[in-house]
Backbone as JSON, one array per atom type, in Angstrom:
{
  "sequence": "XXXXXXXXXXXXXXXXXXXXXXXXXXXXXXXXXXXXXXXXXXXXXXXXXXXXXXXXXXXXXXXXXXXXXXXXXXXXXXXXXXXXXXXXXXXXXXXXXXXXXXXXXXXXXXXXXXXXXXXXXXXXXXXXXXXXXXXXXXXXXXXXXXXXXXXXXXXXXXXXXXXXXXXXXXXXXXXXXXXXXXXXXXXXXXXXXXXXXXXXXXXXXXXXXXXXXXXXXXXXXXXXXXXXXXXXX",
  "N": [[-40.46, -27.33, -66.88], [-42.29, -25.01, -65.39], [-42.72, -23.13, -62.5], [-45.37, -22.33, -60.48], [-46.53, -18.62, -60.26], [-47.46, -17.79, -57.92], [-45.95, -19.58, -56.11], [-43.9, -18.39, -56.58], [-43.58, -15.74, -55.2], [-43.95, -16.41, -52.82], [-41.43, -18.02, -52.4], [-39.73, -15.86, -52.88], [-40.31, -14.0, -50.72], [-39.74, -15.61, -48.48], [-37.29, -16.1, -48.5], [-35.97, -13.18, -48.47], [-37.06, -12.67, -45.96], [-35.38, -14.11, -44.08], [-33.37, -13.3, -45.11], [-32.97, -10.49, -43.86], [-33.37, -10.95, -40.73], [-30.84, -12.44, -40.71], [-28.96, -10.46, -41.27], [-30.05, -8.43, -38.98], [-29.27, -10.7, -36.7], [-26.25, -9.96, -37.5], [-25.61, -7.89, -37.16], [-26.48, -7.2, -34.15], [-25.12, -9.3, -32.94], [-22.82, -7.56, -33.51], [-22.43, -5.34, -32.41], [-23.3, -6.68, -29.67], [-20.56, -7.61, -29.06], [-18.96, -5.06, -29.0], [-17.4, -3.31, -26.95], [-16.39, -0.84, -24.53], [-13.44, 0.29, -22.27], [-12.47, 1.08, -19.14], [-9.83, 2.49, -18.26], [-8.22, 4.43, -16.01], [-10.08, 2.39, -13.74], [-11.63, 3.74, -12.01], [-11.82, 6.9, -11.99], [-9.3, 9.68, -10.86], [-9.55, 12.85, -9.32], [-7.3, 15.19, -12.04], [-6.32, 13.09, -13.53], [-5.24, 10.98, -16.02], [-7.48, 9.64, -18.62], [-8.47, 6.54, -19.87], [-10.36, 5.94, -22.64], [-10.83, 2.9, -24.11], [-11.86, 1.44, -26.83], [-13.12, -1.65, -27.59], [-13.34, -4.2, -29.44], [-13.92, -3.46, -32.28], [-14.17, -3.26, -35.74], [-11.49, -3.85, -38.83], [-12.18, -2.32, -41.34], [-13.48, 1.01, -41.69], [-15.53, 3.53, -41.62], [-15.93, 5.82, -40.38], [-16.21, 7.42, -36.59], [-17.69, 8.7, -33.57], [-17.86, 10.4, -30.9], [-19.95, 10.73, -27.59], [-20.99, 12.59, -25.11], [-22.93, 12.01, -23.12], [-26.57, 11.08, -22.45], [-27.92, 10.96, -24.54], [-27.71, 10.99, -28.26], [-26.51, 13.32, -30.23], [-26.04, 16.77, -32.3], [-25.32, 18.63, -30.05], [-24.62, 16.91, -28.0], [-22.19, 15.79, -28.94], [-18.74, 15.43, -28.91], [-16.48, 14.87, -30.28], [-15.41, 13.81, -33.97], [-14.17, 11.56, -35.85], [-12.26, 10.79, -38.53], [-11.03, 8.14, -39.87], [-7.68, 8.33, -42.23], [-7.42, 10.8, -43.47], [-5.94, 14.39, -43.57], [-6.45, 16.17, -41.49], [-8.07, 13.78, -38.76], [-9.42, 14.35, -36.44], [-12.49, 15.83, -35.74], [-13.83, 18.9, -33.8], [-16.66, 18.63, -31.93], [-19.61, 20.23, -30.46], [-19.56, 19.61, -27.48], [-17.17, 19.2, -27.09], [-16.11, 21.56, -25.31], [-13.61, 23.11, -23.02], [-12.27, 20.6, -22.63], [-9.56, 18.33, -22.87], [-9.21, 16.46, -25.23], [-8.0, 13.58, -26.84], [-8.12, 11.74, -30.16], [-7.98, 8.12, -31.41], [-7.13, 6.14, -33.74], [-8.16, 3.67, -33.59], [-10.12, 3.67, -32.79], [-10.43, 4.76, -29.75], [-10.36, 6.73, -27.13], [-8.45, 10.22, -25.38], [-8.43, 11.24, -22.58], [-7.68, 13.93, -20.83], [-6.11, 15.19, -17.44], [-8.91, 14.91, -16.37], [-11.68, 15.83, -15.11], [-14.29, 16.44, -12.12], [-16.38, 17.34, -13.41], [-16.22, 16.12, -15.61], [-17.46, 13.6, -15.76], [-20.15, 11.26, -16.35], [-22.07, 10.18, -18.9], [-20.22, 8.2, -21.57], [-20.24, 7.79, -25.14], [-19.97, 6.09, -28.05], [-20.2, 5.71, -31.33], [-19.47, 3.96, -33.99], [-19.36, 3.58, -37.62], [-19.98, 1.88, -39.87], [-20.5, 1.28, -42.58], [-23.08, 2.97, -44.32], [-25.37, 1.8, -43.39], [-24.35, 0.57, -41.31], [-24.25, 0.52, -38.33], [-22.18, 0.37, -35.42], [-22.4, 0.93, -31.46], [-20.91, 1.36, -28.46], [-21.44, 1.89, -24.62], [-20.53, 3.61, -21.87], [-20.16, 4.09, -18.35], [-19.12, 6.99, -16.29], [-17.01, 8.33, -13.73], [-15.62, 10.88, -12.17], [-13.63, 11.13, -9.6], [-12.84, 13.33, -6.66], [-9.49, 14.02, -5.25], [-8.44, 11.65, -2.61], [-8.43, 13.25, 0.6], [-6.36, 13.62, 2.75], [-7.13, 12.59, 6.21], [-7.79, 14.1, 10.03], [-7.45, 11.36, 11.44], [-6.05, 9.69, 10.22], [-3.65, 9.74, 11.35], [-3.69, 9.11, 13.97], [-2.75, 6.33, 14.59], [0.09, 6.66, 14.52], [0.65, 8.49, 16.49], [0.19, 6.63, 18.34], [1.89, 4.93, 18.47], [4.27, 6.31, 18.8], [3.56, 7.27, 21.66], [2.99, 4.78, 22.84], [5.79, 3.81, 22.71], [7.29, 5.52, 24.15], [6.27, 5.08, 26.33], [6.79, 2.24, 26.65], [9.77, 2.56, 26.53], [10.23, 4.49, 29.35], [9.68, 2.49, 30.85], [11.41, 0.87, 31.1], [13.9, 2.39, 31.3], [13.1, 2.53, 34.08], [13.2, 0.3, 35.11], [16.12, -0.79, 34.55], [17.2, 1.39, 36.09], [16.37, 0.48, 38.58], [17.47, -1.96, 38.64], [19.97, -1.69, 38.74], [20.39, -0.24, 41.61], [19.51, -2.53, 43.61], [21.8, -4.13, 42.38], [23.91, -2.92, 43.62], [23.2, -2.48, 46.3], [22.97, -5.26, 47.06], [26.12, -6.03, 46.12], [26.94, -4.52, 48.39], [26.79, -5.28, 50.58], [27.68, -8.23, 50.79], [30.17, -7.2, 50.16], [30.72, -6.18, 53.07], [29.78, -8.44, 54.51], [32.2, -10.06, 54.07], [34.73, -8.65, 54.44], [33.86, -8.91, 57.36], [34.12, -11.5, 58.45], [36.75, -11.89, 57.65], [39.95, -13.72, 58.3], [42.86, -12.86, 59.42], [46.0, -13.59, 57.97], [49.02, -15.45, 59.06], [52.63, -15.22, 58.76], [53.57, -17.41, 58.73], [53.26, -21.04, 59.15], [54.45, -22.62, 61.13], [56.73, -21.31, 61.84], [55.42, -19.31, 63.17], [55.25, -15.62, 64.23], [52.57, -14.36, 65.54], [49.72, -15.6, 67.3], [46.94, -16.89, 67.47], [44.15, -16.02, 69.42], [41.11, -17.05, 71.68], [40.12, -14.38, 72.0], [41.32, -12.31, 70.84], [45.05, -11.51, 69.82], [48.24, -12.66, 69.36], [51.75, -11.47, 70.13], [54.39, -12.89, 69.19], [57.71, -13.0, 71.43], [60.88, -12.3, 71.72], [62.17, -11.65, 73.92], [62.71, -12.1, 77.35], [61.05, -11.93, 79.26], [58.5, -11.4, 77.92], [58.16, -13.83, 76.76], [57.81, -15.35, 79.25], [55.55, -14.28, 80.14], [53.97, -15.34, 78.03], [54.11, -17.66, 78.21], [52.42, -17.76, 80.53], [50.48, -16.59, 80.21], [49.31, -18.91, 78.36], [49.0, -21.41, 79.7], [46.67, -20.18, 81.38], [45.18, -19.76, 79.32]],
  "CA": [[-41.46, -27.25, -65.83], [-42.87, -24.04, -65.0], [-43.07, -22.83, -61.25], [-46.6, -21.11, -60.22], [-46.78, -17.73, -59.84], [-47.72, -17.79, -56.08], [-44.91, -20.42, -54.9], [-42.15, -17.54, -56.86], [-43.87, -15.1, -54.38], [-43.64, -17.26, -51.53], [-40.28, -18.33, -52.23], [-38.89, -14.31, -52.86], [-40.54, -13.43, -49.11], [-39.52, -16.33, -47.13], [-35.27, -15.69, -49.13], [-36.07, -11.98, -47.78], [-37.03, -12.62, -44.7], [-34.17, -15.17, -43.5], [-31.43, -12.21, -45.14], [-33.36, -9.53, -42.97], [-32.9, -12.15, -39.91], [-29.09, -12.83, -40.47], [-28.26, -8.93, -41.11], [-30.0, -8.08, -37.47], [-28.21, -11.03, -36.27], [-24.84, -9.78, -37.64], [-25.98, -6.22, -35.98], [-26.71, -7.31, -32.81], [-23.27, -10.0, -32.01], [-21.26, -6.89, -33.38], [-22.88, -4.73, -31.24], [-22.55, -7.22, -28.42], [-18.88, -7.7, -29.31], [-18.13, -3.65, -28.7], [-17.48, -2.82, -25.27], [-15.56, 0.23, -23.81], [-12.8, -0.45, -20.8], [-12.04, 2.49, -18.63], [-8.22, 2.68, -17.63], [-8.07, 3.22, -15.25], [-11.34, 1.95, -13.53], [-11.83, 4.5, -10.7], [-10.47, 7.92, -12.22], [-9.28, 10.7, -9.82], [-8.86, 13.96, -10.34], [-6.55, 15.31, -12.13], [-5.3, 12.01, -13.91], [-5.58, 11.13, -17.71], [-8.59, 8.42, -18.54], [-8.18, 6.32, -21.24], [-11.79, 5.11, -23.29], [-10.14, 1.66, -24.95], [-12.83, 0.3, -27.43], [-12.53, -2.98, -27.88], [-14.29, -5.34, -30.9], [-14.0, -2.75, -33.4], [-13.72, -3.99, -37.44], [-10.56, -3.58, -39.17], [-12.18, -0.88, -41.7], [-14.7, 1.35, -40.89], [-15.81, 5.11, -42.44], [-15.51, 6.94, -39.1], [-16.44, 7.48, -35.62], [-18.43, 9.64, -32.86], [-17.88, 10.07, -29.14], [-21.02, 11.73, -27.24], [-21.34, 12.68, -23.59], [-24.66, 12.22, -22.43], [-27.69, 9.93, -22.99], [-28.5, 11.23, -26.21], [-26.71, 11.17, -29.38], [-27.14, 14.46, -31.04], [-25.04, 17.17, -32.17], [-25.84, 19.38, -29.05], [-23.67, 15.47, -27.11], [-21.02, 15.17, -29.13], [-17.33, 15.95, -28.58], [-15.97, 14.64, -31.32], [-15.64, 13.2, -35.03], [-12.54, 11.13, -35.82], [-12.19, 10.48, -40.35], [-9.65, 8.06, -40.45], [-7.65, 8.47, -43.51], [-7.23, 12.13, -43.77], [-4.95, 14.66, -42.91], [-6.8, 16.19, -39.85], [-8.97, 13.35, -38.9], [-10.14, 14.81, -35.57], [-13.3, 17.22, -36.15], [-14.48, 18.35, -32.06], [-17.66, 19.13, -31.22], [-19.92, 21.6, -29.71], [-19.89, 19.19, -26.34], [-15.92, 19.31, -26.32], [-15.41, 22.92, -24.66], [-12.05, 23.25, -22.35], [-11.74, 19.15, -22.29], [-8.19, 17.94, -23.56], [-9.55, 15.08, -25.17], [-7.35, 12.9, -28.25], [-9.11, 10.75, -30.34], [-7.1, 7.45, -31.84], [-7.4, 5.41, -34.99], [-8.91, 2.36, -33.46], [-11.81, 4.31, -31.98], [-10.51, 4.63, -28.45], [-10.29, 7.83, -26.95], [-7.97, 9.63, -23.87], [-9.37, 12.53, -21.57], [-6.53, 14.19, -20.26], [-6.49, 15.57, -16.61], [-9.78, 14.33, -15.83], [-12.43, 16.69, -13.86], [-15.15, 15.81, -11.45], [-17.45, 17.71, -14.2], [-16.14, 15.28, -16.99], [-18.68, 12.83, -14.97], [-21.17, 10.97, -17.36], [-22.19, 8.5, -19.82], [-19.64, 8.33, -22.63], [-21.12, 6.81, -26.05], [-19.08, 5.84, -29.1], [-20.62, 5.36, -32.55], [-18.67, 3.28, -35.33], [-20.0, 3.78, -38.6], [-19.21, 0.88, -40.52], [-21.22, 1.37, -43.6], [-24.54, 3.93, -44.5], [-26.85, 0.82, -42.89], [-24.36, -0.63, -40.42], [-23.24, 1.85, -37.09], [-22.11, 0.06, -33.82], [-22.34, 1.41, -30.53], [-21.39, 1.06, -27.41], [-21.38, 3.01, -23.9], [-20.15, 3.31, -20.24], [-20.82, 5.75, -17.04], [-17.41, 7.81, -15.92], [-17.46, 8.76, -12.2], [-14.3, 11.11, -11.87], [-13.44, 11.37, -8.17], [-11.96, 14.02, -6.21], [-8.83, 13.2, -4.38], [-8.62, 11.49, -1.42], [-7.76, 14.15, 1.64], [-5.72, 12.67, 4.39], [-8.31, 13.05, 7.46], [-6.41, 13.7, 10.93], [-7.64, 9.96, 12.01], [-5.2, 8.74, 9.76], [-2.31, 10.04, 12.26], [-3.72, 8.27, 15.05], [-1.96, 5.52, 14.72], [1.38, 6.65, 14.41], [0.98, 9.25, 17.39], [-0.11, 5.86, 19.25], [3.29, 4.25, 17.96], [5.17, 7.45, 19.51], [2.8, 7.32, 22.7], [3.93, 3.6, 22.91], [7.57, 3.45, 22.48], [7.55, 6.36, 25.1], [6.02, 4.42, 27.84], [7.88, 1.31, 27.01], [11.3, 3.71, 27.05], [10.58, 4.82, 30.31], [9.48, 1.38, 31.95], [12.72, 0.49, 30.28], [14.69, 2.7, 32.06], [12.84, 2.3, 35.62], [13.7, -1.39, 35.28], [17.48, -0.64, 34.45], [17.32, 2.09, 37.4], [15.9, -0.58, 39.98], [18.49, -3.19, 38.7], [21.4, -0.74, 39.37], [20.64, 0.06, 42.84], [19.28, -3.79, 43.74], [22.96, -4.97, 42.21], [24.58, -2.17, 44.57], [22.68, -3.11, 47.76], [23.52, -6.81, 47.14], [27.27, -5.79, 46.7], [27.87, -3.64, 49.5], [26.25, -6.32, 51.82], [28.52, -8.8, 50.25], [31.69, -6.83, 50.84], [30.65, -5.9, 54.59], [30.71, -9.79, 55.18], [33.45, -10.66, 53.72], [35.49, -8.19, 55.68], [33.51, -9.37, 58.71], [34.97, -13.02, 58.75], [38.2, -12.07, 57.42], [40.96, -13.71, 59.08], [44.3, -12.52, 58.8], [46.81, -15.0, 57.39], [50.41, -15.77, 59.76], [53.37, -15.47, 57.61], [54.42, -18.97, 58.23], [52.23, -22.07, 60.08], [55.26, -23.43, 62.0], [57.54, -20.38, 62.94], [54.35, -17.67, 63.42], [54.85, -14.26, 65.35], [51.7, -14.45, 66.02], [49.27, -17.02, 68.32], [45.05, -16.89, 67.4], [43.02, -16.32, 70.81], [39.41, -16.24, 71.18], [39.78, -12.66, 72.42], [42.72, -11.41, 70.22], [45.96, -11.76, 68.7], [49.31, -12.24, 70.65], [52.39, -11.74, 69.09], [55.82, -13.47, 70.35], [58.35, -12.04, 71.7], [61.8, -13.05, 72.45], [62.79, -11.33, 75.14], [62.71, -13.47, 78.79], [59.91, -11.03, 80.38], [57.74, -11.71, 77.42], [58.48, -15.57, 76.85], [57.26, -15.88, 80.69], [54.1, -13.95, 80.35], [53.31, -15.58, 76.9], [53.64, -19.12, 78.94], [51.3, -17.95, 82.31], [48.76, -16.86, 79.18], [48.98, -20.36, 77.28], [48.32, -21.96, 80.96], [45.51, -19.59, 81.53], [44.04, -20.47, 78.23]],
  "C": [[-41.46, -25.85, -65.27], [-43.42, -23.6, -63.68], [-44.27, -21.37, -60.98], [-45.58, -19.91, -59.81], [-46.55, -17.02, -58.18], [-46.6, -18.56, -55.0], [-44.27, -19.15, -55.44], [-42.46, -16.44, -55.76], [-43.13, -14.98, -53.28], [-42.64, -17.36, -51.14], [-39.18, -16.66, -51.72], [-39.08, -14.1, -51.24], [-40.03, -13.86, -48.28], [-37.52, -16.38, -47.6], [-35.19, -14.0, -48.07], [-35.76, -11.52, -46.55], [-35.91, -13.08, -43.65], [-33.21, -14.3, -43.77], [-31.98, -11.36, -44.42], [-32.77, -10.28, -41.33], [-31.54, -11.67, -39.8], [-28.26, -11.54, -40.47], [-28.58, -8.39, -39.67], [-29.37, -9.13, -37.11], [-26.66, -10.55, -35.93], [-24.7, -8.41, -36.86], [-25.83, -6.69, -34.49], [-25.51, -8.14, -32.19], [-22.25, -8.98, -32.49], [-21.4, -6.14, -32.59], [-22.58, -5.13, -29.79], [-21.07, -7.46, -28.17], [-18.52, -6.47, -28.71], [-18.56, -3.37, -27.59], [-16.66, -1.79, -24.91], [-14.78, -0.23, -22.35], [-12.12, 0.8, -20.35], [-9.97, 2.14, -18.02], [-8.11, 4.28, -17.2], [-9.9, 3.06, -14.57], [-12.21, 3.12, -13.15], [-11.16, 5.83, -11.07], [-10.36, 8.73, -11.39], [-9.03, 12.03, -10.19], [-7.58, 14.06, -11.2], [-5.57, 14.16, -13.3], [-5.72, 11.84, -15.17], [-6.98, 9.88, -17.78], [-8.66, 8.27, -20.03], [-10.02, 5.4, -21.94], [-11.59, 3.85, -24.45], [-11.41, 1.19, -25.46], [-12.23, -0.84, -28.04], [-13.65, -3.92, -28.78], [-14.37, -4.77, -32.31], [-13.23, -3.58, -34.76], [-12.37, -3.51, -37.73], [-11.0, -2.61, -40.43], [-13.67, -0.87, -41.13], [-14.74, 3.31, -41.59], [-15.48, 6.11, -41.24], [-16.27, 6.65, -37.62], [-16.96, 8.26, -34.6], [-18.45, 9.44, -32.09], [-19.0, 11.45, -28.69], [-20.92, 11.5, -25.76], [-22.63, 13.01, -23.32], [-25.38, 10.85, -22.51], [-27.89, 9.96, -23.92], [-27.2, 11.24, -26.94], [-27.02, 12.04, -30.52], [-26.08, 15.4, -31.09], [-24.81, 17.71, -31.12], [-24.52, 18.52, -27.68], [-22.09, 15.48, -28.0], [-19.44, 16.12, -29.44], [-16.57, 16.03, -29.58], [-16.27, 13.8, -32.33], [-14.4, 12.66, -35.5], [-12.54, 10.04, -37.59], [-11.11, 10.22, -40.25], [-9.04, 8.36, -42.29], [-7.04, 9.92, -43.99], [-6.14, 13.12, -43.12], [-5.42, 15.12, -41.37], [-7.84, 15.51, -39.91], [-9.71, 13.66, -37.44], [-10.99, 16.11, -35.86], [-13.89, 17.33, -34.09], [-15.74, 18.65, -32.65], [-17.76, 19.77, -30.71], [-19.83, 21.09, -27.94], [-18.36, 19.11, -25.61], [-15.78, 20.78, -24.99], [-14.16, 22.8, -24.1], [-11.85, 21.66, -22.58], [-10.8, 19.4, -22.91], [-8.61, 16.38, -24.15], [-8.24, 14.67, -26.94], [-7.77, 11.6, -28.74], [-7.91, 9.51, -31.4], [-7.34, 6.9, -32.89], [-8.22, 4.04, -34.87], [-10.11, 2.45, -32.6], [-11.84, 4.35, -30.69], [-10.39, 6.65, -28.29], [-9.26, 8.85, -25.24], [-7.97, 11.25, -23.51], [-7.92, 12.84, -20.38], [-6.76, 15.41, -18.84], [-7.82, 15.62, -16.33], [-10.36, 15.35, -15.05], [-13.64, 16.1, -13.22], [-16.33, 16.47, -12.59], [-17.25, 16.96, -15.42], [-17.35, 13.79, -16.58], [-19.41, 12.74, -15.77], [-21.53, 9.73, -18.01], [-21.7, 8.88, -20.89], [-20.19, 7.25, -23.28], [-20.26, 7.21, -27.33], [-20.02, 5.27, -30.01], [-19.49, 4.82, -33.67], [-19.48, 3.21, -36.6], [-19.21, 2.54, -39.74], [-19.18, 1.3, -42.54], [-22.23, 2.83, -43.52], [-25.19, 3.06, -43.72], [-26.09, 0.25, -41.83], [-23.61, 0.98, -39.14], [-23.28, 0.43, -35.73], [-21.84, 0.94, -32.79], [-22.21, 0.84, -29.22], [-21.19, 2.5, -26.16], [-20.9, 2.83, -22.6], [-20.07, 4.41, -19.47], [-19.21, 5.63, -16.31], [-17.91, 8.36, -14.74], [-15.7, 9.49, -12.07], [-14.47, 11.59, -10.13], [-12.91, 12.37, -7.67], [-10.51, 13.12, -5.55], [-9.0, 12.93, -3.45], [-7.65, 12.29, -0.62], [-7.46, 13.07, 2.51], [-6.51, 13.34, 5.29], [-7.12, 12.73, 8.84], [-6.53, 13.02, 11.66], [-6.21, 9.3, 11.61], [-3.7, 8.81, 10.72], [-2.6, 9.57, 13.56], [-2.91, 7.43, 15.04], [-0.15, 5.24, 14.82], [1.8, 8.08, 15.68], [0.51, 7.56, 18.86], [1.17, 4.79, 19.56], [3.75, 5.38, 18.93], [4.92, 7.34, 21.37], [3.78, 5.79, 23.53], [5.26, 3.6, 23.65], [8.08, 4.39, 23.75], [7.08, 5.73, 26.65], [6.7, 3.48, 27.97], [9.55, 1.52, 27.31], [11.06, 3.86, 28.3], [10.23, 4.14, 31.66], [11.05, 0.61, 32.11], [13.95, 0.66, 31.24], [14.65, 2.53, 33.85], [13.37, 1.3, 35.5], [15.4, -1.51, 35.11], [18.03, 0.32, 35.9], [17.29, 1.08, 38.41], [16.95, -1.18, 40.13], [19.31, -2.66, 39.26], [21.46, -0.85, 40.75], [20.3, -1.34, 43.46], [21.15, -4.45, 43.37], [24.09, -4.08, 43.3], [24.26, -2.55, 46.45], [23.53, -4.54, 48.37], [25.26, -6.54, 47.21], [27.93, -5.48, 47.45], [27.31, -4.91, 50.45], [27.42, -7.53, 51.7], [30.04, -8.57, 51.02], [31.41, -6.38, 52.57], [30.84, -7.52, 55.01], [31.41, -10.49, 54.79], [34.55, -9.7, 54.78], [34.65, -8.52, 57.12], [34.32, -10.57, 59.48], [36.21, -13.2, 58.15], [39.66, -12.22, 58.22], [42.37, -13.66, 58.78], [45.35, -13.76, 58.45], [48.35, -14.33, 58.78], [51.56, -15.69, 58.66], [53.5, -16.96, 57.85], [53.13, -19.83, 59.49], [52.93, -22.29, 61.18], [56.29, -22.08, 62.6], [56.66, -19.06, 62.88], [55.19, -17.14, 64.33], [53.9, -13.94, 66.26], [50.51, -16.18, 66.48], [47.48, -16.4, 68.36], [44.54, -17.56, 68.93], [41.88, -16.11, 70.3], [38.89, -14.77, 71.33], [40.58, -11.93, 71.8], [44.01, -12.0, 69.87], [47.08, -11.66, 69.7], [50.36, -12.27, 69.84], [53.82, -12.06, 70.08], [56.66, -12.85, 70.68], [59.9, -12.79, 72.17], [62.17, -12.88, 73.52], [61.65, -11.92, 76.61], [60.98, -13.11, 79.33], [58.58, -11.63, 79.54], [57.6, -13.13, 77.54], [57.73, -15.57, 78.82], [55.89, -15.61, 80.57], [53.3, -14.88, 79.23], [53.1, -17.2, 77.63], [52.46, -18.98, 79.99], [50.08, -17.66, 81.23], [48.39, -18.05, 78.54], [48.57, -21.17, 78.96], [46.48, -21.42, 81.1], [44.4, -20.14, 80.68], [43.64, -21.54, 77.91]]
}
C-alpha cells in the first residue's frame, strides 16, 4: 500500500514542526533554569563579589561574561575555554577590574568599586545552535560612614550615669548627716535621765532626794543633820 504524495508532505511538516516546538521548549526551561546569585547580596566597597551561576550543563564549549545591556565585543570582559591551558581570554570591557573566571561559569570581582555598578550577563555556549543566558544588576555601595548621631546615644548613657552618680551621692550625703542628728539627740537623752547607780541597795553611802544626792556620814554631827533632813523630807 502506497501512501499519497500529499499525506508524505503533510506528515514531513507536521514531524518538523513538533521537533522545532520541543527544541524551543528545551531552550527556553534551560534558559529558565540559569540564574546568577550575587554573594554577597548588597556588595560594599572594597569587598570581593562572587557571580555563582547556577543550572549550568555538565559539558559545554565555553563561556562569556558582558557588562552592560548589550552583548558585543565593545561589553565583554571575558572568555573562559574550558579545557585548555590558559582558559581565561579578557576582554576589551575588563580594564583595571581583578576579575577570575571559574570552570563552572561563575565568576569573582575582586575588591569591588562603586564604578563596577551594572548589569552583568553570562553566555554559555552549549553547542553552535544552543547558547544560554542569563543576567543580574550589581549595585556596589560605598561604605557606610559613622554619622555623629550615632554617638548620641552613648554620650546620653555618660550624661545619665552622671546624674544618677550624683543623686546617688546627695542621697548618701543627706543619710549621713540625718543618721548624725538622730544620734546626737539620742545620746543627749540618754545622759539626761541617767541615774547614777549606789554601790550597794542595803548599805548605800548615798540617799536619792528630789533636789540632790546626800551622802552618809559617820561622824555624830553628820548622823544628826542627816536625821533633821530625813524629818524635813
Amino acid at each position: 500500500m502506497e501512501i499519497p504524495m500529499g499525506t508524505q508532505g503533510c506528515f514531513s511538516k507536521s514531524l518538523l514542526l513538533s521537533a522545532s516546538i520541543l527544541v524551543l521548549w528545551m531552550l527556553q526551561g534551560s534558559q529558565a533554569a540559569l540564574y546568577i546569585q550575587k554573594i554577597p547580596e548588597q556588595p560594599q566597597k572594597n569587598q570581593d563579589l562572587l557571580l555563582s551561576v547556577q543550572g549550568v550543563p555538565d559539558t559545554f564549549q565555553d563561556f562569556n561574561w558582558y557588562l552592560g545591556e548589550e552583548t558585543y565585543g565593545g561589553t565583554r570582559l571575558f572568555t573562559y575555554i574550558p579545557g585548555i591551558q590558559r582558559p581565561q581570554r579578557d576582554g576589551s570591557a575588563m580594564g583595571q577590574r581583578d576579575i577570575v573566571g571559574f570552570p563552572n561559569g561563575s565568576m569573582l570581582l575582586r575588591r569591588a568599586q562603586p564604578t563596577d555598578s551594572g548589569t552583568y550577563q553570562v553566555a554559555i555556549t552549549i553547542n553552535s545552535e544552543w547558547t544560554m543566558k542569563a543576567k543580574t544588576e550589581v549595585q556596589v555601595a560605598e561604605k557606610n560612614k559613622e554619622l555623629p548621631s550615632t554617638h548620641l546615644p552613648t554620650n546620653a548613657g555618660i550624661l545619665a550615669a552622671t546624674i544618677i552618680g550624683s543623686l546617688a551621692a546627695g542621697a548618701l550625703l543627706i543619710s549621713c548627716i540625718a543618721y548624725l542628728l538622730v544620734t546626737r539627740n539620742w545620746r543627749g537623752q540618754s545622759h539626761r535621765y541617767r541615774v547614777p547607780k549606789c554601790p550597794s541597795p542595803v548599805s548605800s553611802h548615798c540617799l536619792l532626794k528630789p533636789h540632790g544626792f546626800f551622802h552618809k556620814s559617820h561622824h555624830p554631827a553628820h548622823t544628826q543633820s542627816h536625821q533633821i533632813l530625813e524629818l524635813l523630807g
